[in-house]
mmCIF file of N, CA, C and O in Angstrom:
data_model
loop_
_atom_site.group_PDB
_atom_site.id
_atom_site.type_symbol
_atom_site.label_atom_id
_atom_site.label_comp_id
_atom_site.label_asym_id
_atom_site.label_seq_id
_atom_site.Cartn_x
_atom_site.Cartn_y
_atom_site.Cartn_z
ATOM 1 N N TRP W 1 -43.824 -37.817 162.212
ATOM 2 C CA TRP W 1 -42.835 -36.893 161.709
ATOM 3 C C TRP W 1 -43.339 -35.476 161.761
ATOM 4 O O TRP W 1 -42.581 -34.525 161.687
ATOM 5 N N TYR W 2 -44.626 -35.294 161.863
ATOM 6 C CA TYR W 2 -45.208 -33.960 161.953
ATOM 7 C C TYR W 2 -45.529 -33.683 163.408
ATOM 8 O O TYR W 2 -46.219 -34.453 164.049
ATOM 9 N N GLN W 3 -45.032 -32.585 163.949
ATOM 10 C CA GLN W 3 -45.163 -32.345 165.374
ATOM 11 C C GLN W 3 -46.179 -31.276 165.745
ATOM 12 O O GLN W 3 -46.935 -31.451 166.674
ATOM 13 N N ARG W 4 -46.183 -30.147 165.042
ATOM 14 C CA ARG W 4 -47.102 -29.082 165.416
ATOM 15 C C ARG W 4 -47.314 -28.121 164.249
ATOM 16 O O ARG W 4 -46.568 -28.114 163.288
ATOM 17 N N ARG W 5 -48.328 -27.293 164.395
ATOM 18 C CA ARG W 5 -48.629 -26.288 163.376
ATOM 19 C C ARG W 5 -48.030 -24.952 163.785
ATOM 20 O O ARG W 5 -48.143 -24.536 164.926
ATOM 21 N N VAL W 6 -47.415 -24.295 162.826
ATOM 22 C CA VAL W 6 -46.794 -22.998 163.066
ATOM 23 C C VAL W 6 -47.190 -22.080 161.920
ATOM 24 O O VAL W 6 -47.130 -22.467 160.751
ATOM 25 N N ARG W 7 -47.580 -20.858 162.246
ATOM 26 C CA ARG W 7 -47.882 -19.874 161.195
ATOM 27 C C ARG W 7 -46.577 -19.255 160.721
ATOM 28 O O ARG W 7 -45.743 -18.858 161.519
ATOM 29 N N VAL W 8 -46.444 -19.171 159.410
ATOM 30 C CA VAL W 8 -45.236 -18.598 158.817
ATOM 31 C C VAL W 8 -45.660 -17.453 157.897
ATOM 32 O O VAL W 8 -46.466 -17.652 156.990
ATOM 33 N N ALA W 9 -45.121 -16.274 158.149
ATOM 34 C CA ALA W 9 -45.414 -15.122 157.296
ATOM 35 C C ALA W 9 -44.571 -15.227 156.031
ATOM 36 O O ALA W 9 -43.357 -15.391 156.098
ATOM 37 N N LEU W 10 -45.233 -15.138 154.889
ATOM 38 C CA LEU W 10 -44.546 -15.238 153.602
ATOM 39 C C LEU W 10 -44.514 -13.847 152.971
ATOM 40 O O LEU W 10 -45.549 -13.318 152.577
ATOM 41 N N GLU W 11 -43.327 -13.280 152.882
ATOM 42 C CA GLU W 11 -43.196 -11.917 152.387
ATOM 43 C C GLU W 11 -42.682 -11.860 150.952
ATOM 44 O O GLU W 11 -43.065 -10.992 150.188
ATOM 45 N N HIS W 12 -41.815 -12.779 150.594
ATOM 46 C CA HIS W 12 -41.199 -12.780 149.268
ATOM 47 C C HIS W 12 -41.909 -13.786 148.374
ATOM 48 O O HIS W 12 -42.397 -14.821 148.830
ATOM 49 N N GLU W 13 -41.951 -13.493 147.093
ATOM 50 C CA GLU W 13 -42.606 -14.365 146.115
ATOM 51 C C GLU W 13 -42.005 -15.773 146.133
ATOM 52 O O GLU W 13 -42.715 -16.772 145.987
ATOM 53 N N ALA W 14 -40.706 -15.889 146.345
ATOM 54 C CA ALA W 14 -40.043 -17.207 146.372
ATOM 55 C C ALA W 14 -40.483 -18.013 147.599
ATOM 56 O O ALA W 14 -40.595 -19.244 147.521
ATOM 57 N N GLU W 15 -40.736 -17.341 148.708
ATOM 58 C CA GLU W 15 -41.236 -18.023 149.913
ATOM 59 C C GLU W 15 -42.626 -18.598 149.629
ATOM 60 O O GLU W 15 -42.915 -19.746 149.987
ATOM 61 N N HIS W 16 -43.436 -17.805 149.000
ATOM 62 C CA HIS W 16 -44.806 -18.215 148.685
ATOM 63 C C HIS W 16 -44.804 -19.413 147.737
ATOM 64 O O HIS W 16 -45.557 -20.374 147.920
ATOM 65 N N LYS W 17 -43.947 -19.358 146.731
ATOM 66 C CA LYS W 17 -43.831 -20.449 145.755
ATOM 67 C C LYS W 17 -43.438 -21.761 146.444
ATOM 68 O O LYS W 17 -44.024 -22.809 146.185
ATOM 69 N N LEU W 18 -42.437 -21.691 147.329
ATOM 70 C CA LEU W 18 -41.968 -22.886 148.029
ATOM 71 C C LEU W 18 -43.057 -23.442 148.936
ATOM 72 O O LEU W 18 -43.313 -24.649 148.943
ATOM 73 N N ALA W 19 -43.706 -22.579 149.691
ATOM 74 C CA ALA W 19 -44.774 -23.033 150.591
ATOM 75 C C ALA W 19 -45.901 -23.704 149.809
ATOM 76 O O ALA W 19 -46.437 -24.735 150.237
ATOM 77 N N THR W 20 -46.240 -23.163 148.663
ATOM 78 C CA THR W 20 -47.299 -23.731 147.824
ATOM 79 C C THR W 20 -46.938 -25.145 147.367
ATOM 80 O O THR W 20 -47.776 -26.049 147.400
ATOM 81 N N VAL W 21 -45.700 -25.335 146.970
ATOM 82 C CA VAL W 21 -45.244 -26.670 146.541
ATOM 83 C C VAL W 21 -45.273 -27.644 147.723
ATOM 84 O O VAL W 21 -45.741 -28.772 147.590
ATOM 85 N N LEU W 22 -44.805 -27.202 148.880
ATOM 86 C CA LEU W 22 -44.777 -28.076 150.059
ATOM 87 C C LEU W 22 -46.182 -28.480 150.500
ATOM 88 O O LEU W 22 -46.394 -29.609 150.947
ATOM 89 N N LEU W 23 -47.124 -27.577 150.360
ATOM 90 C CA LEU W 23 -48.499 -27.861 150.776
ATOM 91 C C LEU W 23 -49.187 -28.896 149.883
ATOM 92 O O LEU W 23 -50.220 -29.446 150.257
ATOM 93 N N ARG W 24 -48.612 -29.189 148.754
ATOM 94 C CA ARG W 24 -49.164 -30.207 147.855
ATOM 95 C C ARG W 24 -48.759 -31.630 148.256
ATOM 96 O O ARG W 24 -49.169 -32.600 147.604
ATOM 97 N N PHE W 25 -47.974 -31.785 149.303
ATOM 98 C CA PHE W 25 -47.449 -33.090 149.710
ATOM 99 C C PHE W 25 -48.556 -34.146 149.848
ATOM 100 O O PHE W 25 -48.474 -35.217 149.236
ATOM 101 N N ALA W 26 -49.587 -33.848 150.618
ATOM 102 C CA ALA W 26 -50.661 -34.827 150.833
ATOM 103 C C ALA W 26 -51.351 -35.194 149.518
ATOM 104 O O ALA W 26 -51.662 -36.361 149.271
ATOM 105 N N GLU W 27 -51.557 -34.203 148.676
ATOM 106 C CA GLU W 27 -52.179 -34.422 147.370
ATOM 107 C C GLU W 27 -51.327 -35.350 146.497
ATOM 108 O O GLU W 27 -51.842 -36.262 145.841
ATOM 109 N N VAL W 28 -50.024 -35.141 146.523
ATOM 110 C CA VAL W 28 -49.111 -35.975 145.727
ATOM 111 C C VAL W 28 -49.095 -37.401 146.258
ATOM 112 O O VAL W 28 -49.138 -38.367 145.475
ATOM 113 N N ILE W 29 -49.067 -37.553 147.567
ATOM 114 C CA ILE W 29 -49.075 -38.899 148.175
ATOM 115 C C ILE W 29 -50.357 -39.633 147.792
ATOM 116 O O ILE W 29 -50.340 -40.816 147.433
ATOM 117 N N GLU W 30 -51.473 -38.922 147.832
ATOM 118 C CA GLU W 30 -52.740 -39.528 147.444
ATOM 119 C C GLU W 30 -52.715 -39.955 145.974
ATOM 120 O O GLU W 30 -53.176 -41.049 145.625
ATOM 121 N N GLU W 31 -52.159 -39.109 145.137
ATOM 122 C CA GLU W 31 -52.056 -39.430 143.713
ATOM 123 C C GLU W 31 -51.190 -40.664 143.479
ATOM 124 O O GLU W 31 -51.530 -41.540 142.670
ATOM 125 N N VAL W 32 -50.069 -40.754 144.200
ATOM 126 C CA VAL W 32 -49.158 -41.899 144.056
ATOM 127 C C VAL W 32 -49.857 -43.186 144.497
ATOM 128 O O VAL W 32 -49.750 -44.211 143.825
ATOM 129 N N THR W 33 -50.571 -43.128 145.606
ATOM 130 C CA THR W 33 -51.233 -44.344 146.097
ATOM 131 C C THR W 33 -52.401 -44.752 145.204
ATOM 132 O O THR W 33 -52.659 -45.943 145.033
ATOM 133 N N ASP W 34 -53.091 -43.783 144.627
ATOM 134 C CA ASP W 34 -54.208 -44.107 143.727
ATOM 135 C C ASP W 34 -53.725 -44.676 142.392
ATOM 136 O O ASP W 34 -54.302 -45.618 141.855
ATOM 137 N N SER W 35 -52.667 -44.085 141.854
ATOM 138 C CA SER W 35 -52.191 -44.481 140.530
ATOM 139 C C SER W 35 -51.149 -45.596 140.565
ATOM 140 O O SER W 35 -50.874 -46.208 139.538
ATOM 141 N N LEU W 36 -50.563 -45.822 141.742
ATOM 142 C CA LEU W 36 -49.473 -46.796 141.894
ATOM 143 C C LEU W 36 -48.304 -46.475 140.960
ATOM 144 O O LEU W 36 -47.664 -47.370 140.409
ATOM 145 N N GLN W 37 -48.039 -45.189 140.788
ATOM 146 C CA GLN W 37 -46.940 -44.735 139.943
ATOM 147 C C GLN W 37 -45.965 -43.904 140.793
ATOM 148 O O GLN W 37 -46.134 -42.695 140.946
ATOM 149 N N PRO W 38 -44.946 -44.564 141.345
ATOM 150 C CA PRO W 38 -44.022 -43.868 142.243
ATOM 151 C C PRO W 38 -43.192 -42.780 141.555
ATOM 152 O O PRO W 38 -42.657 -41.905 142.237
ATOM 153 N N HIS W 39 -43.117 -42.793 140.225
ATOM 154 C CA HIS W 39 -42.347 -41.750 139.544
ATOM 155 C C HIS W 39 -42.965 -40.364 139.779
ATOM 156 O O HIS W 39 -42.280 -39.345 139.690
ATOM 157 N N THR W 40 -44.249 -40.330 140.112
ATOM 158 C CA THR W 40 -44.906 -39.065 140.439
ATOM 159 C C THR W 40 -44.239 -38.428 141.655
ATOM 160 O O THR W 40 -44.054 -37.210 141.714
ATOM 161 N N LEU W 41 -43.846 -39.253 142.604
ATOM 162 C CA LEU W 41 -43.148 -38.766 143.800
ATOM 163 C C LEU W 41 -41.757 -38.248 143.436
ATOM 164 O O LEU W 41 -41.302 -37.238 143.969
ATOM 165 N N CYS W 42 -41.108 -38.908 142.489
ATOM 166 C CA CYS W 42 -39.798 -38.444 142.001
ATOM 167 C C CYS W 42 -39.930 -37.080 141.328
ATOM 168 O O CYS W 42 -39.105 -36.188 141.547
ATOM 169 N N ASN W 43 -40.964 -36.919 140.521
ATOM 170 C CA ASN W 43 -41.207 -35.627 139.875
ATOM 171 C C ASN W 43 -41.466 -34.539 140.910
ATOM 172 O O ASN W 43 -41.006 -33.401 140.763
ATOM 173 N N TYR W 44 -42.210 -34.868 141.943
ATOM 174 C CA TYR W 44 -42.494 -33.918 143.023
ATOM 175 C C TYR W 44 -41.206 -33.521 143.746
ATOM 176 O O TYR W 44 -40.982 -32.342 144.033
ATOM 177 N N LEU W 45 -40.357 -34.485 144.020
ATOM 178 C CA LEU W 45 -39.065 -34.194 144.657
ATOM 179 C C LEU W 45 -38.222 -33.265 143.790
ATOM 180 O O LEU W 45 -37.577 -32.347 144.297
ATOM 181 N N TYR W 46 -38.236 -33.487 142.500
ATOM 182 C CA TYR W 46 -37.503 -32.619 141.582
ATOM 183 C C TYR W 46 -38.070 -31.203 141.619
ATOM 184 O O TYR W 46 -37.326 -30.223 141.640
ATOM 185 N N GLU W 47 -39.388 -31.101 141.649
ATOM 186 C CA GLU W 47 -40.030 -29.790 141.722
ATOM 187 C C GLU W 47 -39.653 -29.072 143.019
ATOM 188 O O GLU W 47 -39.345 -27.876 143.013
ATOM 189 N N ILE W 48 -39.686 -29.797 144.131
ATOM 190 C CA ILE W 48 -39.302 -29.200 145.414
ATOM 191 C C ILE W 48 -37.869 -28.686 145.343
ATOM 192 O O ILE W 48 -37.588 -27.555 145.751
ATOM 193 N N SER W 49 -36.965 -29.502 144.846
ATOM 194 C CA SER W 49 -35.553 -29.102 144.814
ATOM 195 C C SER W 49 -35.329 -27.896 143.914
ATOM 196 O O SER W 49 -34.538 -27.008 144.229
ATOM 197 N N THR W 50 -36.047 -27.829 142.810
ATOM 198 C CA THR W 50 -35.930 -26.694 141.891
ATOM 199 C C THR W 50 -36.445 -25.409 142.539
ATOM 200 O O THR W 50 -35.779 -24.368 142.510
ATOM 201 N N VAL W 51 -37.601 -25.489 143.155
ATOM 202 C CA VAL W 51 -38.198 -24.308 143.795
ATOM 203 C C VAL W 51 -37.378 -23.899 145.020
ATOM 204 O O VAL W 51 -37.198 -22.705 145.288
ATOM 205 N N PHE W 52 -36.853 -24.886 145.770
ATOM 206 C CA PHE W 52 -36.031 -24.558 146.930
ATOM 207 C C PHE W 52 -34.743 -23.849 146.504
ATOM 208 O O PHE W 52 -34.308 -22.898 147.161
ATOM 209 N N THR W 53 -34.139 -24.297 145.420
ATOM 210 C CA THR W 53 -32.922 -23.647 144.924
ATOM 211 C C THR W 53 -33.197 -22.196 144.577
ATOM 212 O O THR W 53 -32.406 -21.302 144.919
ATOM 213 N N TYR W 54 -34.317 -21.932 143.934
ATOM 214 C CA TYR W 54 -34.723 -20.556 143.604
ATOM 215 C C TYR W 54 -34.920 -19.749 144.889
ATOM 216 O O TYR W 54 -34.423 -18.627 145.015
ATOM 217 N N PHE W 55 -35.634 -20.322 145.858
ATOM 218 C CA PHE W 55 -35.870 -19.672 147.153
ATOM 219 C C PHE W 55 -34.545 -19.356 147.846
ATOM 220 O O PHE W 55 -34.328 -18.244 148.327
ATOM 221 N N TYR W 56 -33.649 -20.326 147.891
ATOM 222 C CA TYR W 56 -32.372 -20.168 148.589
ATOM 223 C C TYR W 56 -31.510 -19.093 147.928
ATOM 224 O O TYR W 56 -30.771 -18.373 148.601
ATOM 225 N N ASP W 57 -31.620 -18.961 146.627
ATOM 226 C CA ASP W 57 -30.878 -17.954 145.884
ATOM 227 C C ASP W 57 -31.432 -16.548 146.118
ATOM 228 O O ASP W 57 -30.676 -15.577 146.190
ATOM 229 N N LYS W 58 -32.747 -16.437 146.267
ATOM 230 C CA LYS W 58 -33.399 -15.130 146.381
ATOM 231 C C LYS W 58 -33.593 -14.649 147.823
ATOM 232 O O LYS W 58 -33.689 -13.443 148.058
ATOM 233 N N CYS W 59 -33.693 -15.556 148.768
ATOM 234 C CA CYS W 59 -34.068 -15.195 150.143
ATOM 235 C C CYS W 59 -33.004 -15.646 151.140
ATOM 236 O O CYS W 59 -32.836 -16.835 151.368
ATOM 237 N N TYR W 60 -32.326 -14.685 151.715
ATOM 238 C CA TYR W 60 -31.328 -15.021 152.735
ATOM 239 C C TYR W 60 -32.023 -15.392 154.034
ATOM 240 O O TYR W 60 -32.920 -14.693 154.489
ATOM 241 N N CYS W 61 -31.588 -16.476 154.638
ATOM 242 C CA CYS W 61 -32.133 -16.882 155.933
ATOM 243 C C CYS W 61 -31.410 -16.144 157.058
ATOM 244 O O CYS W 61 -32.017 -15.757 158.046
ATOM 245 N N ILE W 62 -30.121 -15.966 156.875
ATOM 246 C CA ILE W 62 -29.305 -15.241 157.850
ATOM 247 C C ILE W 62 -28.512 -14.193 157.092
ATOM 248 O O ILE W 62 -27.774 -14.516 156.167
ATOM 249 N N GLU W 63 -28.691 -12.938 157.486
ATOM 250 C CA GLU W 63 -27.966 -11.845 156.835
ATOM 251 C C GLU W 63 -26.829 -11.393 157.740
ATOM 252 O O GLU W 63 -27.006 -11.204 158.934
ATOM 253 N N LYS W 64 -25.655 -11.237 157.132
ATOM 254 C CA LYS W 64 -24.469 -10.802 157.873
ATOM 255 C C LYS W 64 -23.982 -9.462 157.355
ATOM 256 O O LYS W 64 -24.148 -9.148 156.176
ATOM 257 N N ASP W 65 -23.351 -8.715 158.238
ATOM 258 C CA ASP W 65 -22.711 -7.462 157.849
ATOM 259 C C ASP W 65 -21.497 -7.809 157.004
ATOM 260 O O ASP W 65 -20.662 -8.618 157.416
ATOM 261 N N LYS W 66 -21.384 -7.208 155.822
ATOM 262 C CA LYS W 66 -20.286 -7.558 154.917
ATOM 263 C C LYS W 66 -18.928 -7.155 155.469
ATOM 264 O O LYS W 66 -17.931 -7.814 155.213
ATOM 265 N N ALA W 67 -18.879 -6.084 156.226
ATOM 266 C CA ALA W 67 -17.606 -5.604 156.756
ATOM 267 C C ALA W 67 -17.130 -6.421 157.952
ATOM 268 O O ALA W 67 -15.969 -6.815 158.021
ATOM 269 N N THR W 68 -18.039 -6.693 158.888
ATOM 270 C CA THR W 68 -17.629 -7.357 160.134
ATOM 271 C C THR W 68 -17.915 -8.851 160.147
ATOM 272 O O THR W 68 -17.311 -9.584 160.927
ATOM 273 N N GLY W 69 -18.869 -9.291 159.333
ATOM 274 C CA GLY W 69 -19.248 -10.698 159.343
ATOM 275 C C GLY W 69 -20.226 -11.040 160.451
ATOM 276 O O GLY W 69 -20.613 -12.192 160.617
ATOM 277 N N GLU W 70 -20.644 -10.033 161.212
ATOM 278 C CA GLU W 70 -21.592 -10.270 162.297
ATOM 279 C C GLU W 70 -22.997 -10.458 161.752
ATOM 280 O O GLU W 70 -23.378 -9.851 160.753
ATOM 281 N N ILE W 71 -23.759 -11.280 162.436
ATOM 282 C CA ILE W 71 -25.143 -11.534 162.033
ATOM 283 C C ILE W 71 -25.970 -10.284 162.292
ATOM 284 O O ILE W 71 -25.972 -9.738 163.389
ATOM 285 N N VAL W 72 -26.669 -9.844 161.245
ATOM 286 C CA VAL W 72 -27.508 -8.655 161.342
ATOM 287 C C VAL W 72 -28.972 -9.060 161.544
ATOM 288 O O VAL W 72 -29.657 -8.512 162.394
ATOM 289 N N THR W 73 -29.424 -10.017 160.752
ATOM 290 C CA THR W 73 -30.825 -10.445 160.805
ATOM 291 C C THR W 73 -30.921 -11.952 160.636
ATOM 292 O O THR W 73 -30.246 -12.530 159.794
ATOM 293 N N ILE W 74 -31.781 -12.553 161.436
ATOM 294 C CA ILE W 74 -32.120 -13.964 161.268
ATOM 295 C C ILE W 74 -33.595 -14.016 160.900
ATOM 296 O O ILE W 74 -34.448 -13.555 161.653
ATOM 297 N N HIS W 75 -33.882 -14.546 159.722
ATOM 298 C CA HIS W 75 -35.263 -14.661 159.242
ATOM 299 C C HIS W 75 -35.809 -16.028 159.661
ATOM 300 O O HIS W 75 -35.657 -17.015 158.935
ATOM 301 N N THR W 76 -36.433 -16.063 160.817
ATOM 302 C CA THR W 76 -36.935 -17.314 161.378
ATOM 303 C C THR W 76 -37.948 -17.987 160.454
ATOM 304 O O THR W 76 -37.935 -19.207 160.298
ATOM 305 N N ASN W 77 -38.808 -17.201 159.833
ATOM 306 C CA ASN W 77 -39.812 -17.788 158.931
ATOM 307 C C ASN W 77 -39.155 -18.522 157.771
ATOM 308 O O ASN W 77 -39.629 -19.576 157.349
ATOM 309 N N ARG W 78 -38.070 -17.986 157.275
ATOM 310 C CA ARG W 78 -37.353 -18.648 156.175
ATOM 311 C C ARG W 78 -36.659 -19.917 156.655
ATOM 312 O O ARG W 78 -36.600 -20.912 155.929
ATOM 313 N N LEU W 79 -36.136 -19.877 157.864
ATOM 314 C CA LEU W 79 -35.523 -21.085 158.430
ATOM 315 C C LEU W 79 -36.570 -22.178 158.618
ATOM 316 O O LEU W 79 -36.297 -23.361 158.393
ATOM 317 N N LEU W 80 -37.787 -21.776 159.010
ATOM 318 C CA LEU W 80 -38.870 -22.750 159.151
ATOM 319 C C LEU W 80 -39.245 -23.364 157.806
ATOM 320 O O LEU W 80 -39.547 -24.556 157.730
ATOM 321 N N LEU W 81 -39.214 -22.566 156.746
ATOM 322 C CA LEU W 81 -39.463 -23.100 155.408
ATOM 323 C C LEU W 81 -38.384 -24.103 155.007
ATOM 324 O O LEU W 81 -38.677 -25.134 154.388
ATOM 325 N N CYS W 82 -37.145 -23.811 155.373
ATOM 326 C CA CYS W 82 -36.046 -24.755 155.097
ATOM 327 C C CYS W 82 -36.272 -26.065 155.844
ATOM 328 O O CYS W 82 -36.090 -27.154 155.280
ATOM 329 N N GLU W 83 -36.677 -25.973 157.098
ATOM 330 C CA GLU W 83 -36.941 -27.168 157.908
ATOM 331 C C GLU W 83 -38.104 -27.969 157.321
ATOM 332 O O GLU W 83 -38.032 -29.192 157.222
ATOM 333 N N ALA W 84 -39.160 -27.284 156.921
ATOM 334 C CA ALA W 84 -40.312 -27.968 156.322
ATOM 335 C C ALA W 84 -39.907 -28.663 155.023
ATOM 336 O O ALA W 84 -40.329 -29.793 154.757
ATOM 337 N N THR W 85 -39.080 -28.001 154.229
ATOM 338 C CA THR W 85 -38.600 -28.590 152.977
ATOM 339 C C THR W 85 -37.814 -29.863 153.257
ATOM 340 O O THR W 85 -38.017 -30.900 152.607
ATOM 341 N N ALA W 86 -36.923 -29.800 154.237
ATOM 342 C CA ALA W 86 -36.120 -30.973 154.592
ATOM 343 C C ALA W 86 -37.000 -32.131 155.046
ATOM 344 O O ALA W 86 -36.782 -33.284 154.653
ATOM 345 N N ARG W 87 -38.015 -31.831 155.838
ATOM 346 C CA ARG W 87 -38.892 -32.892 156.342
ATOM 347 C C ARG W 87 -39.714 -33.534 155.226
ATOM 348 O O ARG W 87 -39.864 -34.757 155.186
ATOM 349 N N VAL W 88 -40.249 -32.727 154.343
ATOM 350 C CA VAL W 88 -41.050 -33.268 153.236
ATOM 351 C C VAL W 88 -40.160 -34.111 152.320
ATOM 352 O O VAL W 88 -40.528 -35.228 151.937
ATOM 353 N N MET W 89 -38.981 -33.596 151.997
ATOM 354 C CA MET W 89 -38.081 -34.355 151.124
ATOM 355 C C MET W 89 -37.643 -35.655 151.787
ATOM 356 O O MET W 89 -37.585 -36.704 151.141
ATOM 357 N N GLU W 90 -37.345 -35.597 153.069
ATOM 358 C CA GLU W 90 -36.930 -36.792 153.791
ATOM 359 C C GLU W 90 -38.032 -37.854 153.767
ATOM 360 O O GLU W 90 -37.769 -39.041 153.543
ATOM 361 N N LYS W 91 -39.275 -37.432 153.956
ATOM 362 C CA LYS W 91 -40.388 -38.373 153.933
ATOM 363 C C LYS W 91 -40.569 -38.978 152.533
ATOM 364 O O LYS W 91 -40.823 -40.173 152.397
ATOM 365 N N CYS W 92 -40.417 -38.151 151.513
ATOM 366 C CA CYS W 92 -40.522 -38.656 150.139
ATOM 367 C C CYS W 92 -39.437 -39.696 149.857
ATOM 368 O O CYS W 92 -39.721 -40.756 149.277
ATOM 369 N N PHE W 93 -38.217 -39.394 150.244
ATOM 370 C CA PHE W 93 -37.121 -40.357 150.045
ATOM 371 C C PHE W 93 -37.390 -41.650 150.807
ATOM 372 O O PHE W 93 -37.146 -42.740 150.297
ATOM 373 N N GLU W 94 -37.896 -41.519 152.025
ATOM 374 C CA GLU W 94 -38.214 -42.696 152.824
ATOM 375 C C GLU W 94 -39.254 -43.564 152.111
ATOM 376 O O GLU W 94 -39.115 -44.789 152.046
ATOM 377 N N LEU W 95 -40.280 -42.932 151.574
ATOM 378 C CA LEU W 95 -41.318 -43.673 150.851
ATOM 379 C C LEU W 95 -40.773 -44.365 149.612
ATOM 380 O O LEU W 95 -41.277 -45.416 149.199
ATOM 381 N N LEU W 96 -39.741 -43.785 149.009
ATOM 382 C CA LEU W 96 -39.109 -44.379 147.832
ATOM 383 C C LEU W 96 -38.039 -45.411 148.203
ATOM 384 O O LEU W 96 -37.466 -46.051 147.330
ATOM 385 N N GLY W 97 -37.762 -45.530 149.511
ATOM 386 C CA GLY W 97 -36.756 -46.486 149.968
ATOM 387 C C GLY W 97 -35.331 -45.994 149.798
ATOM 388 O O GLY W 97 -34.392 -46.787 149.720
ATOM 389 N N ILE W 98 -35.164 -44.679 149.753
ATOM 390 C CA ILE W 98 -33.832 -44.082 149.588
ATOM 391 C C ILE W 98 -33.372 -43.500 150.912
ATOM 392 O O ILE W 98 -34.094 -42.711 151.538
ATOM 393 N N LYS W 99 -32.194 -43.900 151.357
ATOM 394 C CA LYS W 99 -31.647 -43.368 152.611
ATOM 395 C C LYS W 99 -31.121 -41.964 152.398
ATOM 396 O O LYS W 99 -30.518 -41.653 151.360
ATOM 397 N N THR W 100 -31.359 -41.104 153.374
ATOM 398 C CA THR W 100 -30.892 -39.720 153.274
ATOM 399 C C THR W 100 -29.623 -39.517 154.090
ATOM 400 O O THR W 100 -29.314 -40.311 154.981
ATOM 401 N N VAL W 101 -28.903 -38.469 153.777
ATOM 402 C CA VAL W 101 -27.720 -38.106 154.552
ATOM 403 C C VAL W 101 -28.092 -36.950 155.466
ATOM 404 O O VAL W 101 -29.002 -36.168 155.183
ATOM 405 N N SER W 102 -27.410 -36.849 156.584
ATOM 406 C CA SER W 102 -27.748 -35.781 157.535
ATOM 407 C C SER W 102 -27.113 -34.450 157.144
ATOM 408 O O SER W 102 -27.605 -33.390 157.531
ATOM 409 N N ARG W 103 -26.022 -34.483 156.392
ATOM 410 C CA ARG W 103 -25.338 -33.259 155.976
ATOM 411 C C ARG W 103 -24.760 -33.429 154.586
ATOM 412 O O ARG W 103 -24.472 -34.525 154.155
ATOM 413 N N MET W 104 -24.581 -32.297 153.943
ATOM 414 C CA MET W 104 -23.900 -32.284 152.647
ATOM 415 C C MET W 104 -22.831 -31.220 152.677
ATOM 416 O O MET W 104 -22.948 -30.238 153.305
#
C-alpha cells in the first residue's frame, strides 16, 4: 500500500499537526500488536479524524476566486497530506475488518 517517499513542505501549524499524527502509524501498530488491544487503533483513528477535520477547516487545498469561481491556487502538499490521511485510515479500517467506502 506504500509506494514511494515524497517530501512535503509543511507551512501551516495544522499541516504539521496532521503529519505528526500520521507519522505515528507504525508506532500505533506496534503498540496494538504488543498489547493485543485493538481499541488503541480505534482511538488512533479518532485522533486522525479530529486532527484532519481541524486541518481541512484551516487549510484550503484548492483556492478559488470568489467572483469567478476559477481555481487560483492548488496546494499540492496539502493534497498529498489528504491522500496520506486516506491511506492510513484505510489501512487501519482494514486491520479492524471494516470495509471502507470510496466516496462520501
